[in-house]
Tab-separated table of C-alpha atoms in Angstrom:
chain	number	residue	atom	x	y	z
G	1	MET	CA	0.002	-0.013	0.024
G	2	PHE	CA	1.320	3.456	-0.961
G	3	PHE	CA	0.008	6.866	0.135
G	4	LEU	CA	0.885	10.183	-1.431
G	5	PRO	CA	-0.664	13.458	-0.120
G	6	LEU	CA	-1.650	15.741	-3.038
G	7	TYR	CA	-3.494	18.721	-1.666
G	8	ASP	CA	-5.935	19.724	1.105
G	9	ASP	CA	-9.444	21.068	1.196
G	10	ASN	CA	-8.613	24.069	3.338
G	11	PRO	CA	-9.273	27.486	1.704
G	12	THR	CA	-7.042	30.511	2.256
G	13	ARG	CA	-7.822	34.245	2.193
G	14	ARG	CA	-4.476	35.581	1.020
G	15	ARG	CA	-1.891	34.507	-1.489
G	16	PRO	CA	0.905	32.531	0.171
G	17	VAL	CA	3.713	34.736	-1.122
G	18	VAL	CA	6.226	33.700	1.531
G	19	THR	CA	5.543	29.997	0.886
G	20	TRP	CA	6.047	30.501	-2.817
G	21	MET	CA	9.317	32.421	-2.148
G	22	LEU	CA	10.633	29.697	0.192
G	23	ILE	CA	9.920	27.017	-2.413
G	24	ALA	CA	11.562	29.107	-5.158
G	25	ALA	CA	14.622	29.769	-2.985
G	26	CYS	CA	15.068	26.075	-2.231
G	27	VAL	CA	14.742	25.154	-5.936
G	28	LEU	CA	17.138	27.832	-7.051
G	29	VAL	CA	19.726	26.823	-4.482
G	30	PHE	CA	19.411	23.187	-5.432
G	31	MET	CA	19.820	24.058	-9.149
G	32	TRP	CA	23.037	25.849	-8.137
G	33	GLN	CA	24.201	22.804	-6.118
G	34	VAL	CA	23.695	20.364	-8.955
G	35	SER	CA	25.436	22.736	-11.443
G	36	LEU	CA	28.699	22.404	-9.428
G	37	PRO	CA	31.348	19.817	-10.033
G	38	PRO	CA	31.207	16.908	-7.508
G	39	LEU	CA	34.106	18.048	-5.313
G	40	GLN	CA	32.878	21.649	-5.182
G	41	GLY	CA	29.306	20.401	-4.505
G	42	ARG	CA	30.570	18.437	-1.527
G	43	ALA	CA	32.518	21.469	-0.325
G	44	VAL	CA	29.495	23.757	-0.314
G	45	VAL	CA	27.622	21.252	1.829
G	46	PHE	CA	30.300	21.457	4.456
G	47	SER	CA	30.529	25.215	4.097
G	48	PHE	CA	26.728	25.952	4.454
G	49	GLY	CA	25.428	22.800	6.265
G	50	VAL	CA	25.002	22.504	10.034
G	51	ILE	CA	27.905	20.539	11.553
G	52	PRO	CA	27.097	19.891	15.238
G	53	ALA	CA	30.761	19.856	16.352
G	54	VAL	CA	31.362	23.211	14.652
G	55	LEU	CA	28.044	24.630	15.888
G	56	PHE	CA	28.979	23.849	19.497
G	57	GLY	CA	32.573	25.006	19.138
G	58	ASN	CA	34.141	21.584	19.440
G	59	ALA	CA	35.740	21.628	15.975
G	60	GLU	CA	36.612	24.101	13.247
G	61	LEU	CA	36.365	23.952	9.438
G	62	PRO	CA	39.455	24.472	7.349
G	63	PRO	CA	39.769	28.190	6.390
G	64	GLU	CA	38.809	27.509	2.731
G	65	LEU	CA	35.459	26.065	3.870
G	66	ARG	CA	34.489	28.793	6.348
G	67	ALA	CA	31.774	30.490	4.266
G	68	VAL	CA	29.505	31.425	7.178
G	69	PRO	CA	29.763	31.389	11.010
G	70	GLY	CA	28.564	28.224	12.752
G	71	TRP	CA	25.347	29.831	14.012
G	72	ALA	CA	24.499	31.156	10.498
G	73	SER	CA	24.743	27.624	9.073
G	74	VAL	CA	21.593	26.837	11.042
G	75	PHE	CA	19.721	29.037	8.492
G	76	SER	CA	21.761	28.504	5.326
G	77	SER	CA	21.397	24.733	5.617
G	78	MET	CA	17.550	25.046	5.374
G	79	PHE	CA	17.773	25.975	1.688
G	80	MET	CA	20.070	23.137	0.603
G	81	HIS	CA	19.082	19.555	-0.302
G	82	GLY	CA	20.796	16.245	-0.948
G	83	GLY	CA	18.876	15.128	-4.045
G	84	PHE	CA	15.807	15.432	-6.203
G	85	LEU	CA	13.646	13.222	-3.980
G	86	HIS	CA	14.742	15.106	-0.883
G	87	LEU	CA	13.848	18.429	-2.491
G	88	GLY	CA	10.623	17.130	-4.072
G	89	GLY	CA	9.216	15.601	-0.905
G	90	ASN	CA	9.991	18.676	1.151
G	91	MET	CA	8.551	21.102	-1.343
G	92	LEU	CA	5.341	18.993	-1.751
G	93	TYR	CA	4.653	19.192	1.938
G	94	LEU	CA	5.480	22.876	2.154
G	95	TRP	CA	3.152	23.482	-0.880
G	96	ILE	CA	0.257	21.580	0.695
G	97	PHE	CA	0.459	22.856	4.313
G	98	GLY	CA	2.427	26.041	4.209
G	99	ASN	CA	-0.185	28.354	2.662
G	100	ASN	CA	-2.719	27.783	5.453
G	101	VAL	CA	-0.157	28.282	8.246
G	102	GLU	CA	1.037	31.504	6.494
G	103	ASP	CA	-2.605	32.613	6.115
G	104	SER	CA	-3.127	32.215	9.863
G	105	MET	CA	-0.108	34.390	10.778
G	106	GLY	CA	0.609	36.869	8.011
G	107	ARG	CA	3.777	36.935	5.884
G	108	GLY	CA	6.319	38.427	8.282
G	109	ARG	CA	5.315	36.253	11.263
G	110	PHE	CA	5.224	33.156	9.087
G	111	LEU	CA	8.789	33.739	7.831
G	112	LEU	CA	10.050	34.170	11.408
G	113	PHE	CA	8.024	31.103	12.526
G	114	TYR	CA	9.560	29.067	9.649
G	115	LEU	CA	13.132	30.096	10.509
G	116	LEU	CA	12.648	29.499	14.246
G	117	CYS	CA	11.262	25.988	13.630
G	118	GLY	CA	14.191	25.197	11.345
G	119	ALA	CA	16.642	26.393	13.991
G	120	ALA	CA	14.890	24.333	16.680
G	121	ALA	CA	15.110	21.319	14.355
G	122	ALA	CA	18.830	21.833	13.781
G	123	PHE	CA	19.581	22.089	17.497
G	124	ALA	CA	17.386	19.012	18.274
G	125	GLN	CA	19.478	16.842	15.881
G	126	ALA	CA	22.778	18.437	16.982
G	127	ILE	CA	22.097	17.793	20.633
G	128	ALA	CA	21.410	14.164	19.847
G	129	ASP	CA	24.969	13.856	18.530
G	130	PRO	CA	26.952	16.946	19.465
G	131	ALA	CA	30.284	15.463	18.383
G	132	SER	CA	29.147	14.737	14.842
G	133	ARG	CA	31.198	16.237	12.026
G	134	VAL	CA	28.608	15.246	9.419
G	135	PRO	CA	26.872	18.253	7.838
G	136	MET	CA	23.064	18.449	7.954
G	137	ILE	CA	21.129	20.050	5.095
G	138	GLY	CA	17.492	20.340	4.110
G	139	ALA	CA	14.300	22.128	4.851
G	140	SER	CA	12.716	19.101	6.486
G	141	GLY	CA	12.983	20.497	10.059
G	142	ALA	CA	11.461	23.848	9.233
G	143	ILE	CA	8.722	22.088	7.242
G	144	GLY	CA	8.204	19.794	10.235
G	145	GLY	CA	7.416	22.968	12.138
G	146	VAL	CA	4.877	23.961	9.487
G	147	LEU	CA	3.239	20.520	9.879
G	148	GLY	CA	3.091	20.894	13.634
G	149	GLY	CA	1.518	24.277	13.269
G	150	TYR	CA	-0.986	23.025	10.716
G	151	LEU	CA	-1.982	20.159	13.047
G	152	MET	CA	-2.776	22.625	15.841
G	153	LEU	CA	-4.740	24.906	13.507
G	154	HIS	CA	-6.559	22.436	11.192
G	155	PRO	CA	-6.513	18.826	12.573
G	156	HIS	CA	-9.909	18.156	11.052
G	157	ALA	CA	-9.040	19.439	7.540
G	158	ASN	CA	-8.964	16.693	4.986
G	159	VAL	CA	-5.938	15.955	2.870
G	160	ARG	CA	-6.521	14.421	-0.592
G	161	VAL	CA	-4.341	11.343	-0.518
G	162	LEU	CA	-3.547	9.123	-3.484
G	163	MET	CA	-3.876	5.533	-2.275
G	164	TRP	CA	-2.245	2.849	-4.374
G	165	ILE	CA	-2.858	-0.827	-3.475
G	166	ILE	CA	-1.127	-3.037	-6.058
G	167	ILE	CA	-3.110	-1.941	-9.181
G	168	ILE	CA	-6.009	-0.183	-7.464
G	169	VAL	CA	-5.626	3.579	-7.295
G	170	ARG	CA	-7.994	5.764	-5.304
G	171	MET	CA	-8.041	9.337	-4.088
G	172	ILE	CA	-9.532	9.683	-0.562
G	173	ASN	CA	-10.027	12.313	2.069
G	174	VAL	CA	-7.857	11.655	5.087
G	175	PRO	CA	-7.981	13.977	8.158
G	176	ALA	CA	-4.808	15.948	8.708
G	177	LEU	CA	-4.721	14.547	12.260
G	178	VAL	CA	-4.186	11.079	10.717
G	179	VAL	CA	-1.780	12.098	7.947
G	180	LEU	CA	0.459	14.273	10.138
G	181	GLY	CA	0.069	12.098	13.223
G	182	VAL	CA	1.320	9.083	11.308
G	183	TRP	CA	4.142	11.186	9.872
G	184	PHE	CA	5.216	12.384	13.318
G	185	ALA	CA	4.965	8.944	14.897
G	186	GLY	CA	7.104	7.588	12.073
G	187	GLN	CA	9.789	10.193	12.696
G	188	VAL	CA	9.884	9.405	16.470
G	189	LEU	CA	10.047	5.623	15.881
G	190	SER	CA	12.682	6.005	13.195
G	191	GLY	CA	14.795	8.292	15.397
G	192	ALA	CA	14.515	5.893	18.334
G	193	MET	CA	15.402	2.852	16.206
G	194	THR	CA	18.327	4.464	14.339
G	195	PRO	CA	21.576	4.291	16.311
G	196	VAL	CA	23.501	7.533	16.540
G	197	GLU	CA	26.975	6.743	15.183
G	198	GLU	CA	29.627	9.492	14.952
G	199	GLY	CA	30.690	10.054	11.373
G	200	GLN	CA	27.666	8.367	9.836
G	201	GLY	CA	25.193	10.241	7.637
G	202	GLY	CA	21.547	9.513	7.044
G	203	VAL	CA	18.142	11.016	7.720
G	204	ALA	CA	18.045	13.548	10.558
G	205	PHE	CA	14.866	12.157	12.222
G	206	TRP	CA	15.328	14.157	15.466
G	207	ALA	CA	15.408	17.339	13.409
G	208	HIS	CA	11.991	16.473	12.027
G	209	VAL	CA	10.727	15.746	15.524
G	210	GLY	CA	12.224	18.958	16.981
G	211	GLY	CA	10.794	21.140	14.189
G	212	PHE	CA	7.354	19.569	14.551
G	213	VAL	CA	7.240	20.082	18.324
G	214	ALA	CA	8.476	23.655	17.961
G	215	GLY	CA	5.826	24.438	15.355
G	216	ALA	CA	3.012	23.027	17.521
G	217	ALA	CA	4.283	25.013	20.494
G	218	LEU	CA	4.803	28.311	18.706
G	219	VAL	CA	1.710	28.518	16.538
G	220	PRO	CA	-0.595	29.718	19.405
G	221	PHE	CA	1.693	32.769	19.798
G	222	PHE	CA	2.182	33.522	16.053
G	223	ARG	CA	-1.418	33.194	14.786
G	224	ARG	CA	-3.398	36.317	14.107
G	225	PRO	CA	-5.880	37.481	16.798
G	226	GLY	CA	-9.149	35.631	16.276
G	227	VAL	CA	-7.701	32.714	14.325
G	228	PRO	CA	-8.932	29.579	16.151
G	229	LEU	CA	-7.090	26.445	16.944
G	230	PHE	CA	-8.577	23.048	15.968
G	231	ASP	CA	-10.635	24.422	13.102
G	232	ARG	CA	-13.719	22.594	11.727
G	233	PRO	CA	-13.559	20.307	8.724
G	234	HIS	CA	-14.550	21.373	5.181
G	235	SER	CA	-15.443	17.967	3.785
G	236	ARG	CA	-16.269	14.482	4.891
G	237	PRO	CA	-13.327	12.311	6.064
G	238	PHE	CA	-12.398	8.992	4.495
G	239	GLU	CA	-14.580	9.697	1.471
G	240	VAL	CA	-13.374	8.500	-1.966
G	241	VAL	CA	-12.927	11.576	-4.157
G	242	PRO	CA	-14.166	10.846	-7.690
G	243	PRO	CA	-12.254	12.285	-10.622
G	244	PRO	CA	-13.949	15.342	-12.154
G	245	PRO	CA	-16.078	14.688	-15.234
G	246	LEU	CA	-14.561	15.816	-18.512
G	247	ARG	CA	-16.558	17.022	-21.523
G	248	ARG	CA	-15.332	16.446	-25.026
G	249	GLY	CA	-12.729	19.024	-25.885
G	250	SER	CA	-12.363	20.341	-22.423
G	251	VAL	CA	-9.248	20.435	-20.218
G	252	PRO	CA	-9.034	19.184	-16.630
G	253	PRO	CA	-10.039	21.831	-14.041
G	254	SER	CA	-7.475	22.854	-11.469
G	255	GLY	CA	-9.601	21.346	-8.722
G	256	GLY	CA	-8.348	23.543	-5.928
G	257	ARG	CA	-5.755	26.220	-5.165
G	258	ASN	CA	-3.597	23.802	-3.149
G	259	ARG	CA	-3.056	21.259	-5.954
G	260	PRO	CA	0.629	20.803	-6.770
């Protein structure tokens, strides 16, 4: 069985300009990364990624790799990715859930919220292995904060999920509480089951957990006055969503502003 979230049923009142800008920034930085020769590409990961030992002052980079101070790498690392799947998965989740969280806060507050969640994620992973000299990159921790904030704001909103069982494909409504709850539980279990080994890379599960918890904790303070927590649903949960009918010579409708 395979699940892929596509978009949600949650309307917004304002254009998610900051969400679009964050996606564009990540894509542009990744295009720059892949344009570099392999050795230079590896060097920029060390220059702009978060290295726990450097962040905590237990190690130093060679002078030729010191592009930013250790504390600044917490933010520069959020815009770098390790591959197309890494980038694509992160941007899909930011596209689906970021606009509603931005709508609840306003653009300036949402940008600050995003950066704080990313910083909390980086420190959560660094604290788990403070001696590590392996650079961490990716927007996953900051986006984890967006998911935590979304869960607090719209747990009953339904996410259109593509469900694939062998050869049977269906699109169904799944409550955000289920989609994001399963995602969070998976990160906690994966983090607990993955041994922390100095010098070994991999997925920074504790960064995802730290970002998610930070987002859930911060959203009550960042939302606009009058924006409720635990909003009502806009469609029926666990309902199979039929494909829209097409007339001869017509083109498929967009189906919703959150569709990727």
